[in-house]
Tab-separated table of C-alpha atoms and ligand atoms in Angstrom:
chain	number	residue	atom	x	y	z
A	1	MET	CA	-9.825	24.689	-9.114
A	2	LEU	CA	-6.027	24.971	-8.878
A	3	PRO	CA	-4.587	27.027	-6.030
A	4	VAL	CA	-3.503	30.374	-7.509
A	5	ASN	CA	0.256	29.943	-7.046
A	6	TRP	CA	0.265	26.548	-8.863
A	7	ARG	CA	-1.330	28.116	-11.922
A	8	LYS	CA	1.620	30.480	-12.194
A	9	ARG	CA	4.200	27.692	-12.134
A	10	SER	CA	4.790	26.211	-15.579
A	11	ASP	CA	7.377	23.792	-14.087
A	12	GLY	CA	5.126	22.933	-11.120
A	13	PRO	CA	4.206	19.484	-9.928
A	14	ALA	CA	0.526	19.505	-11.025
A	15	LEU	CA	-1.121	17.730	-14.007
A	16	THR	CA	-4.766	17.357	-15.034
A	17	GLU	CA	-6.846	14.370	-16.257
A	18	VAL	CA	-4.266	11.739	-15.327
A	19	PRO	CA	-5.175	8.042	-15.823
A	20	LEU	CA	-4.672	6.282	-12.503
A	21	ALA	CA	-4.988	2.625	-13.570
A	22	PRO	CA	-1.293	2.312	-14.618
A	23	MET	CA	-0.298	3.500	-11.136
A	24	THR	CA	-2.125	0.678	-9.384
A	25	SER	CA	-1.023	-2.947	-9.272
A	26	TRP	CA	-4.568	-4.039	-10.232
A	27	ARG	CA	-4.336	-1.745	-13.296
A	28	ILE	CA	-7.887	-0.586	-12.551
A	29	GLY	CA	-9.414	2.857	-12.128
A	30	GLY	CA	-10.457	6.041	-13.920
A	31	THR	CA	-8.674	9.391	-14.040
A	32	ALA	CA	-7.683	12.028	-11.511
A	33	ASP	CA	-9.002	15.511	-12.314
A	34	LEU	CA	-5.888	16.974	-10.702
A	35	PHE	CA	-2.697	15.041	-9.972
A	36	VAL	CA	0.219	16.462	-7.988
A	37	ALA	CA	3.618	14.810	-7.535
A	38	PRO	CA	5.697	16.786	-4.995
A	39	ARG	CA	9.449	16.493	-5.480
A	40	SER	CA	10.579	16.904	-1.867
A	41	PRO	CA	9.105	16.730	1.639
A	42	ALA	CA	9.208	20.550	1.683
A	43	GLU	CA	7.224	20.749	-1.570
A	44	LEU	CA	4.745	18.192	-0.179
A	45	ALA	CA	4.255	20.414	2.882
A	46	ALA	CA	3.820	23.516	0.665
A	47	VAL	CA	1.257	21.749	-1.566
A	48	LEU	CA	-0.706	20.603	1.492
A	49	GLY	CA	-0.623	24.143	2.870
A	50	ASP	CA	-2.063	25.448	-0.431
A	51	LEU	CA	-4.783	22.782	-0.437
A	52	TRP	CA	-5.624	23.573	3.164
A	53	ARG	CA	-6.035	27.270	2.373
A	54	THR	CA	-8.215	26.612	-0.687
A	55	GLY	CA	-10.206	23.945	1.194
A	56	GLN	CA	-9.682	21.341	-1.537
A	57	PRO	CA	-10.055	17.670	-0.607
A	58	TRP	CA	-7.139	15.377	-1.509
A	59	ARG	CA	-5.973	11.753	-1.334
A	60	VAL	CA	-2.539	10.182	-1.297
A	61	LEU	CA	-1.520	7.672	-3.949
A	62	GLY	CA	1.404	5.611	-2.735
A	63	GLY	CA	2.595	2.465	-4.488
A	64	GLY	CA	-0.976	1.658	-5.591
A	65	SER	CA	-0.549	-1.962	-4.543
A	66	ASN	CA	-3.318	-2.104	-1.957
A	67	LEU	CA	-5.848	0.158	-3.626
A	68	LEU	CA	-8.996	-0.184	-5.730
A	69	ILE	CA	-9.881	2.945	-7.701
A	70	GLY	CA	-13.417	3.282	-9.050
A	71	ASP	CA	-13.936	3.138	-12.816
A	72	ARG	CA	-15.117	6.741	-12.842
A	73	GLY	CA	-11.932	7.949	-11.137
A	74	VAL	CA	-11.672	10.559	-8.397
A	75	ARG	CA	-12.545	14.238	-8.210
A	76	ASP	CA	-10.324	14.977	-5.187
A	77	VAL	CA	-6.749	16.121	-5.814
A	78	VAL	CA	-4.466	13.070	-5.991
A	79	LEU	CA	-1.071	13.504	-4.322
A	80	HIS	CA	1.436	11.052	-5.739
A	81	LEU	CA	4.568	10.385	-3.708
A	82	GLY	CA	6.584	8.568	-6.402
A	83	LYS	CA	9.127	11.381	-6.696
A	84	LEU	CA	9.967	11.276	-2.983
A	85	ASP	CA	12.249	8.266	-3.203
A	86	ALA	CA	15.617	9.094	-1.578
A	87	VAL	CA	17.144	6.356	0.609
A	88	SER	CA	20.175	6.822	2.867
A	89	ILE	CA	21.955	4.989	5.662
A	90	VAL	CA	23.644	6.528	8.678
A	91	GLY	CA	25.111	3.982	11.096
A	92	ASN	CA	22.443	1.333	11.787
A	93	ARG	CA	19.602	3.590	10.676
A	94	LEU	CA	18.057	3.634	7.254
A	95	ARG	CA	16.007	6.654	6.201
A	96	ALA	CA	13.707	6.401	3.189
A	97	GLU	CA	11.368	8.977	1.725
A	98	ALA	CA	7.770	7.798	1.548
A	99	GLY	CA	7.688	7.028	-2.181
A	100	ALA	CA	10.716	4.709	-2.131
A	101	ALA	CA	9.731	1.215	-3.301
A	102	LEU	CA	9.701	-1.203	-0.369
A	103	HIS	CA	11.588	-3.881	-2.325
A	104	GLY	CA	14.387	-1.364	-3.027
A	105	VAL	CA	14.610	-0.379	0.641
A	106	VAL	CA	14.786	-4.045	1.673
A	107	ARG	CA	17.602	-4.613	-0.858
A	108	VAL	CA	19.587	-1.556	0.265
A	109	ALA	CA	19.360	-2.725	3.898
A	110	ALA	CA	20.463	-6.271	3.013
A	111	ASN	CA	23.398	-5.075	0.889
A	112	ALA	CA	24.528	-2.874	3.784
A	113	GLY	CA	24.480	-5.881	6.145
A	114	LEU	CA	21.611	-4.435	8.175
A	115	SER	CA	19.066	-6.940	9.444
A	116	GLY	CA	15.379	-6.429	10.312
A	117	ALA	CA	13.761	-5.434	7.038
A	118	GLU	CA	14.132	-8.847	5.383
A	119	CYS	CA	10.718	-9.817	6.851
A	120	LEU	CA	9.292	-7.363	4.278
A	121	ALA	CA	10.956	-9.003	1.259
A	122	GLY	CA	8.545	-9.608	-1.597
A	123	ILE	CA	5.903	-7.157	-0.361
A	124	PRO	CA	4.938	-4.674	-3.097
A	125	GLY	CA	4.234	-0.967	-2.662
A	126	ASN	CA	6.185	1.945	-1.262
A	127	ILE	CA	7.470	2.441	2.243
A	128	GLY	CA	5.018	5.235	3.119
A	129	GLY	CA	2.039	2.984	2.395
A	130	ALA	CA	3.736	0.073	4.154
A	131	VAL	CA	4.138	2.135	7.318
A	132	PHE	CA	0.641	3.609	7.102
A	133	GLY	CA	-0.905	0.124	6.966
A	134	ASN	CA	1.794	-1.603	9.080
A	135	ALA	CA	2.496	-4.031	6.228
A	136	GLY	CA	3.984	-7.386	7.049
A	137	GLY	CA	3.639	-11.124	6.886
A	138	ARG	CA	4.461	-14.199	8.886
A	139	TYR	CA	8.029	-13.053	9.699
A	140	GLY	CA	7.067	-9.661	11.072
A	141	ALA	CA	5.710	-6.255	10.179
A	142	ILE	CA	7.348	-2.904	9.494
A	143	GLY	CA	6.014	-1.123	12.610
A	144	PRO	CA	8.527	-2.462	15.152
A	145	LEU	CA	11.443	-1.364	12.932
A	146	VAL	CA	10.351	2.274	12.711
A	147	CYS	CA	12.208	4.594	15.095
A	148	GLU	CA	11.207	7.922	13.566
A	149	LEU	CA	8.551	9.223	11.191
A	150	GLU	CA	8.528	12.518	9.349
A	151	LEU	CA	4.868	13.418	8.873
A	152	VAL	CA	3.033	16.319	7.299
A	153	ALA	CA	-0.289	17.389	8.820
A	154	PRO	CA	-3.203	18.356	6.534
A	155	ASP	CA	-2.452	22.073	7.069
A	156	GLY	CA	1.114	21.576	5.795
A	157	THR	CA	2.821	21.519	9.201
A	158	ARG	CA	5.785	19.144	9.338
A	159	GLU	CA	6.379	17.049	12.451
A	160	THR	CA	8.738	14.306	13.569
A	161	VAL	CA	7.214	11.465	15.564
A	162	VAL	CA	8.892	8.705	17.554
A	163	PRO	CA	6.243	5.942	17.536
A	164	GLY	CA	5.383	4.529	20.948
A	165	ALA	CA	4.314	0.963	21.763
A	166	ASP	CA	0.682	1.549	20.735
A	167	PHE	CA	1.384	3.359	17.471
A	168	PHE	CA	1.179	0.234	15.290
A	169	ARG	CA	-1.486	-2.499	15.369
A	170	TYR	CA	-2.374	-5.315	12.951
A	171	ARG	CA	-2.361	-3.627	9.500
A	172	LYS	CA	-2.973	-0.252	11.137
A	173	SER	CA	-1.047	2.760	12.416
A	174	ALA	CA	-1.912	5.921	14.311
A	175	ILE	CA	-0.849	8.132	11.354
A	176	ALA	CA	-4.527	9.030	10.749
A	177	ASP	CA	-4.931	12.040	8.424
A	178	ARG	CA	-1.214	12.916	8.276
A	179	ILE	CA	1.001	12.037	5.323
A	180	VAL	CA	4.249	10.129	5.694
A	181	ALA	CA	7.106	12.122	4.133
A	182	ALA	CA	9.952	9.877	5.344
A	183	VAL	CA	10.598	6.875	7.556
A	184	THR	CA	13.675	5.966	9.591
A	185	MET	CA	14.195	2.335	10.590
A	186	GLN	CA	16.552	1.119	13.292
A	187	LEU	CA	18.262	-2.035	12.002
A	188	VAL	CA	20.800	-4.474	13.402
A	189	PRO	CA	24.255	-4.956	11.848
A	190	THR	CA	24.757	-8.541	10.680
A	191	ASP	CA	26.876	-10.479	8.217
A	192	VAL	CA	25.952	-9.222	4.714
A	193	ARG	CA	25.675	-12.690	3.226
A	194	ARG	CA	23.394	-13.893	6.012
A	195	VAL	CA	20.926	-11.040	5.649
A	196	GLN	CA	21.036	-11.262	1.837
A	197	SER	CA	20.305	-14.967	1.920
A	198	ARG	CA	17.411	-14.587	4.401
A	199	THR	CA	15.989	-11.786	2.239
A	200	ARG	CA	16.205	-14.035	-0.830
A	201	SER	CA	14.552	-16.983	0.882
A	202	ILE	CA	11.625	-14.916	2.249
A	203	ARG	CA	11.137	-13.291	-1.174
A	204	GLU	CA	11.237	-16.713	-2.844
A	205	GLU	CA	8.770	-18.209	-0.351
A	206	ARG	CA	6.336	-15.403	-1.115
A	207	ARG	CA	6.882	-15.814	-4.863
A	208	VAL	CA	5.897	-19.488	-4.690
A	209	THR	CA	2.860	-19.041	-2.426
A	210	GLN	CA	1.451	-15.793	-3.852
A	211	PRO	CA	0.636	-14.421	-7.311
A	212	GLY	CA	2.978	-11.803	-8.851
A	213	TRP	CA	2.652	-8.053	-8.372
A	214	VAL	CA	0.874	-7.122	-11.589
A	215	GLY	CA	-2.876	-7.687	-11.906
A	216	ASN	CA	-3.678	-8.077	-8.222
A	217	ALA	CA	-3.635	-6.006	-5.042
A	218	GLY	CA	-2.305	-8.427	-2.441
A	219	CYS	CA	-4.741	-9.783	0.099
A	220	VAL	CA	-8.232	-8.438	-0.563
A	221	PHE	CA	-9.585	-9.199	2.925
A	222	LYS	CA	-8.153	-8.851	6.413
A	223	ASN	CA	-7.611	-12.067	8.306
A	224	PRO	CA	-10.537	-12.340	10.749
A	225	GLU	CA	-9.318	-12.942	14.309
A	226	GLY	CA	-8.140	-16.558	14.573
A	227	HIS	CA	-8.659	-17.300	10.854
A	228	SER	CA	-6.887	-17.002	7.527
A	229	ALA	CA	-9.193	-15.336	4.976
A	230	GLY	CA	-7.424	-17.279	2.184
A	231	ARG	CA	-8.107	-20.614	3.831
A	232	LEU	CA	-11.755	-19.682	4.556
A	233	ILE	CA	-12.321	-18.685	0.920
A	234	ASP	CA	-10.525	-21.759	-0.426
A	235	SER	CA	-12.392	-24.228	1.804
A	236	SER	CA	-15.741	-22.713	0.853
A	237	GLY	CA	-15.050	-23.326	-2.838
A	238	GLY	CA	-14.110	-19.713	-3.571
A	239	LYS	CA	-11.303	-20.584	-5.996
A	240	ASP	CA	-13.958	-21.336	-8.619
A	241	LEU	CA	-15.470	-17.854	-8.419
A	242	SER	CA	-15.006	-15.012	-10.883
A	243	HIS	CA	-16.846	-11.941	-12.148
A	244	GLY	CA	-16.194	-10.222	-15.467
A	245	GLY	CA	-12.437	-9.918	-15.901
A	246	ILE	CA	-11.618	-10.690	-12.246
A	247	VAL	CA	-10.962	-14.194	-10.861
A	248	VAL	CA	-10.091	-15.591	-7.444
A	249	SER	CA	-6.440	-16.638	-7.662
A	250	ARG	CA	-5.757	-20.367	-7.883
A	251	ILE	CA	-2.485	-19.801	-6.009
A	252	HIS	CA	-3.913	-17.953	-2.997
A	253	ALA	CA	-7.646	-17.424	-2.573
A	254	ASN	CA	-7.300	-14.061	-0.791
A	255	PHE	CA	-5.828	-12.560	-3.997
A	256	PHE	CA	-8.087	-11.577	-6.884
A	257	ASP	CA	-6.390	-11.616	-10.290
A	258	ASN	CA	-7.016	-9.360	-13.255
A	259	PRO	CA	-5.249	-11.732	-15.676
A	260	ASP	CA	-5.971	-9.925	-18.948
A	261	LEU	CA	-5.857	-6.485	-17.288
A	262	ASN	CA	-9.362	-5.735	-18.582
A	263	GLY	CA	-11.285	-6.217	-15.312
A	264	THR	CA	-13.072	-3.251	-13.737
A	265	ALA	CA	-13.596	-1.964	-10.213
A	266	ASP	CA	-17.247	-2.999	-10.519
A	267	ASP	CA	-16.092	-6.555	-11.344
A	268	VAL	CA	-13.933	-6.608	-8.209
A	269	CYS	CA	-16.821	-5.367	-6.038
A	270	HIS	CA	-19.179	-7.997	-7.437
A	271	LEU	CA	-16.626	-10.730	-6.822
A	272	VAL	CA	-16.075	-9.460	-3.276
A	273	ASP	CA	-19.831	-9.782	-2.656
A	274	LYS	CA	-19.908	-13.332	-4.047
A	275	VAL	CA	-16.907	-14.453	-1.978
A	276	ARG	CA	-18.240	-12.866	1.209
A	277	THR	CA	-21.611	-14.533	0.746
A	278	GLN	CA	-19.977	-17.916	0.173
A	279	VAL	CA	-17.707	-17.617	3.243
A	280	ARG	CA	-20.623	-16.409	5.411
A	281	ARG	CA	-22.729	-19.368	4.296
A	282	HIS	CA	-19.987	-21.976	4.866
A	283	HIS	CA	-18.223	-20.596	7.927
A	284	GLY	CA	-20.484	-17.928	9.461
A	285	VAL	CA	-17.551	-15.480	9.278
A	286	GLU	CA	-17.787	-11.926	7.913
A	287	LEU	CA	-14.830	-10.881	5.743
A	288	GLU	CA	-13.680	-7.270	5.830
A	289	TRP	CA	-11.905	-5.412	3.026
A	290	GLU	CA	-8.178	-4.948	3.525
A	291	VAL	CA	-7.727	-3.056	0.261
A	292	ARG	CA	-8.384	0.704	0.349
A	293	ARG	CA	-11.073	1.951	-2.018
A	294	TRP	CA	-11.478	5.273	-3.816
A	295	GLY	CA	-14.465	6.563	-5.702
A	296	LEU	CA	-16.597	3.513	-4.903
B	301	EPU	N1	-4.413	-21.156	2.530
B	301	EPU	C1	-5.266	-22.012	1.884
B	301	EPU	N2	-5.715	-21.657	0.636
B	301	EPU	C2	-5.365	-20.499	0.052
B	301	EPU	C3	-4.507	-19.621	0.720
B	301	EPU	C4	-4.028	-19.962	1.985
B	301	EPU	O1	-5.611	-23.058	2.393
B	301	EPU	O2	-5.832	-20.255	-1.081
B	301	EPU	C5	-3.870	-21.553	3.841
B	301	EPU	C6	-2.357	-21.750	3.760
B	301	EPU	O3	-2.041	-23.035	3.314
B	301	EPU	C7	-1.938	-21.502	5.188
B	301	EPU	C8	-2.946	-20.484	5.685
B	301	EPU	O4	-4.035	-20.517	4.773
B	301	EPU	O5	-2.066	-22.674	5.955
B	301	EPU	C9	-2.377	-19.084	5.778
B	301	EPU	O6	-1.929	-18.682	4.492
B	301	EPU	P1	-0.655	-17.731	4.302
B	301	EPU	O7	0.516	-18.301	5.006
B	301	EPU	O8	-0.528	-17.429	2.863
B	301	EPU	O9	-0.998	-16.426	5.110
B	301	EPU	P2	-2.259	-15.492	5.050
B	301	EPU	O10	-2.770	-15.365	6.444
B	301	EPU	O11	-3.228	-15.884	4.005
B	301	EPU	C10	-0.861	-13.333	5.543
B	301	EPU	C11	-0.957	-11.902	5.079
B	301	EPU	C12	-0.254	-11.723	3.745
B	301	EPU	C13	1.189	-12.185	3.892
B	301	EPU	C14	1.157	-13.670	4.291
B	301	EPU	C15	2.527	-14.343	4.380
B	301	EPU	C16	-3.077	-10.852	5.728
B	301	EPU	C17	-4.472	-10.550	5.320
B	301	EPU	N3	-2.359	-11.560	4.859
B	301	EPU	O12	-1.610	-14.104	4.598
B	301	EPU	O13	-0.270	-10.326	3.469
B	301	EPU	O14	1.870	-12.002	2.676
B	301	EPU	O15	0.499	-13.756	5.578
B	301	EPU	O16	3.328	-13.762	5.340
B	301	EPU	O17	-2.627	-10.437	6.797
B	301	EPU	C18	-1.428	-8.571	2.348
B	301	EPU	O18	-1.572	-8.078	3.472
B	301	EPU	O19	-1.822	-8.013	1.301
B	301	EPU	C19	-0.779	-9.867	2.259
B	301	EPU	C20	-0.670	-10.509	1.126
């Protein structure tokens, strides 16, 4: 049921029966019964306050690049942050609203001659999701760059947090049940051409060693301590595995491709089981999902 004051708003941010597959990089998933796209951090806080009062469960849809949505969709309210996408620079600090695309933020920083964010070049998704999961790669992660976070608690209360040393861990943050509304990163002024060229080379390196952004969801499994999940899958013969419309990528075995965009969430889950079994048998290592899952 819609909170009462949303029903009155004809120009409000809520829609019903929205297909979610186009909003995920895997292009998989059913519909959302109720879909809300707040247009400002204040509106996000107001929507959360309404949901809190009506006791309705919700989920946040960020860039959809690290997410598997079940084929039957989700009954919880889906909060989409795509309209919160303002980016600004003051001095050496860059502030981005949660829905800003990470690649755009990285480009804005590079063009302003601010160094630090180039380690994130080529990573899909939006900055809110990147911060929530401390996204990164071999050149660094986003956590150490973050000097301030604007969060909204589930009851709609807004708070500003300065993350301490323990706030970010490998692919994890202490954000918990709060929603990121905006992120401020402290960057280092550098020669524009130098930071642009480093950004380009990291993006290019990722382009050559990883599949593109459409039809996959990045790394499916976390790297087990001391191992690379991709190498474990590859060396156990995983690159020959597939299920339905989903195949293990030939480029990087920790990516599962949906090449014809007709694979299903059930296909992905079956392939995950096959790959895990194969890696367990060959290496005695248990692989853990990295991708978030809804409605499964
Ligand atoms: N490898 C193989 N076969 C494969 C894939 C990889 O043998 O099919 C080998 C590579 O040759 C390399 C080693 O495994 O020697 C590690 O591979 P890579 O450098 O690609 O790094 P990774 O550990 O597989 C991590 C992150 C990626 C990030 C890359 C590059 C995780 C789970 N993965 O991958 O992040 O892009 O480093 O910085 O932490 C993601 O989180 O979604 C993601 C893609």
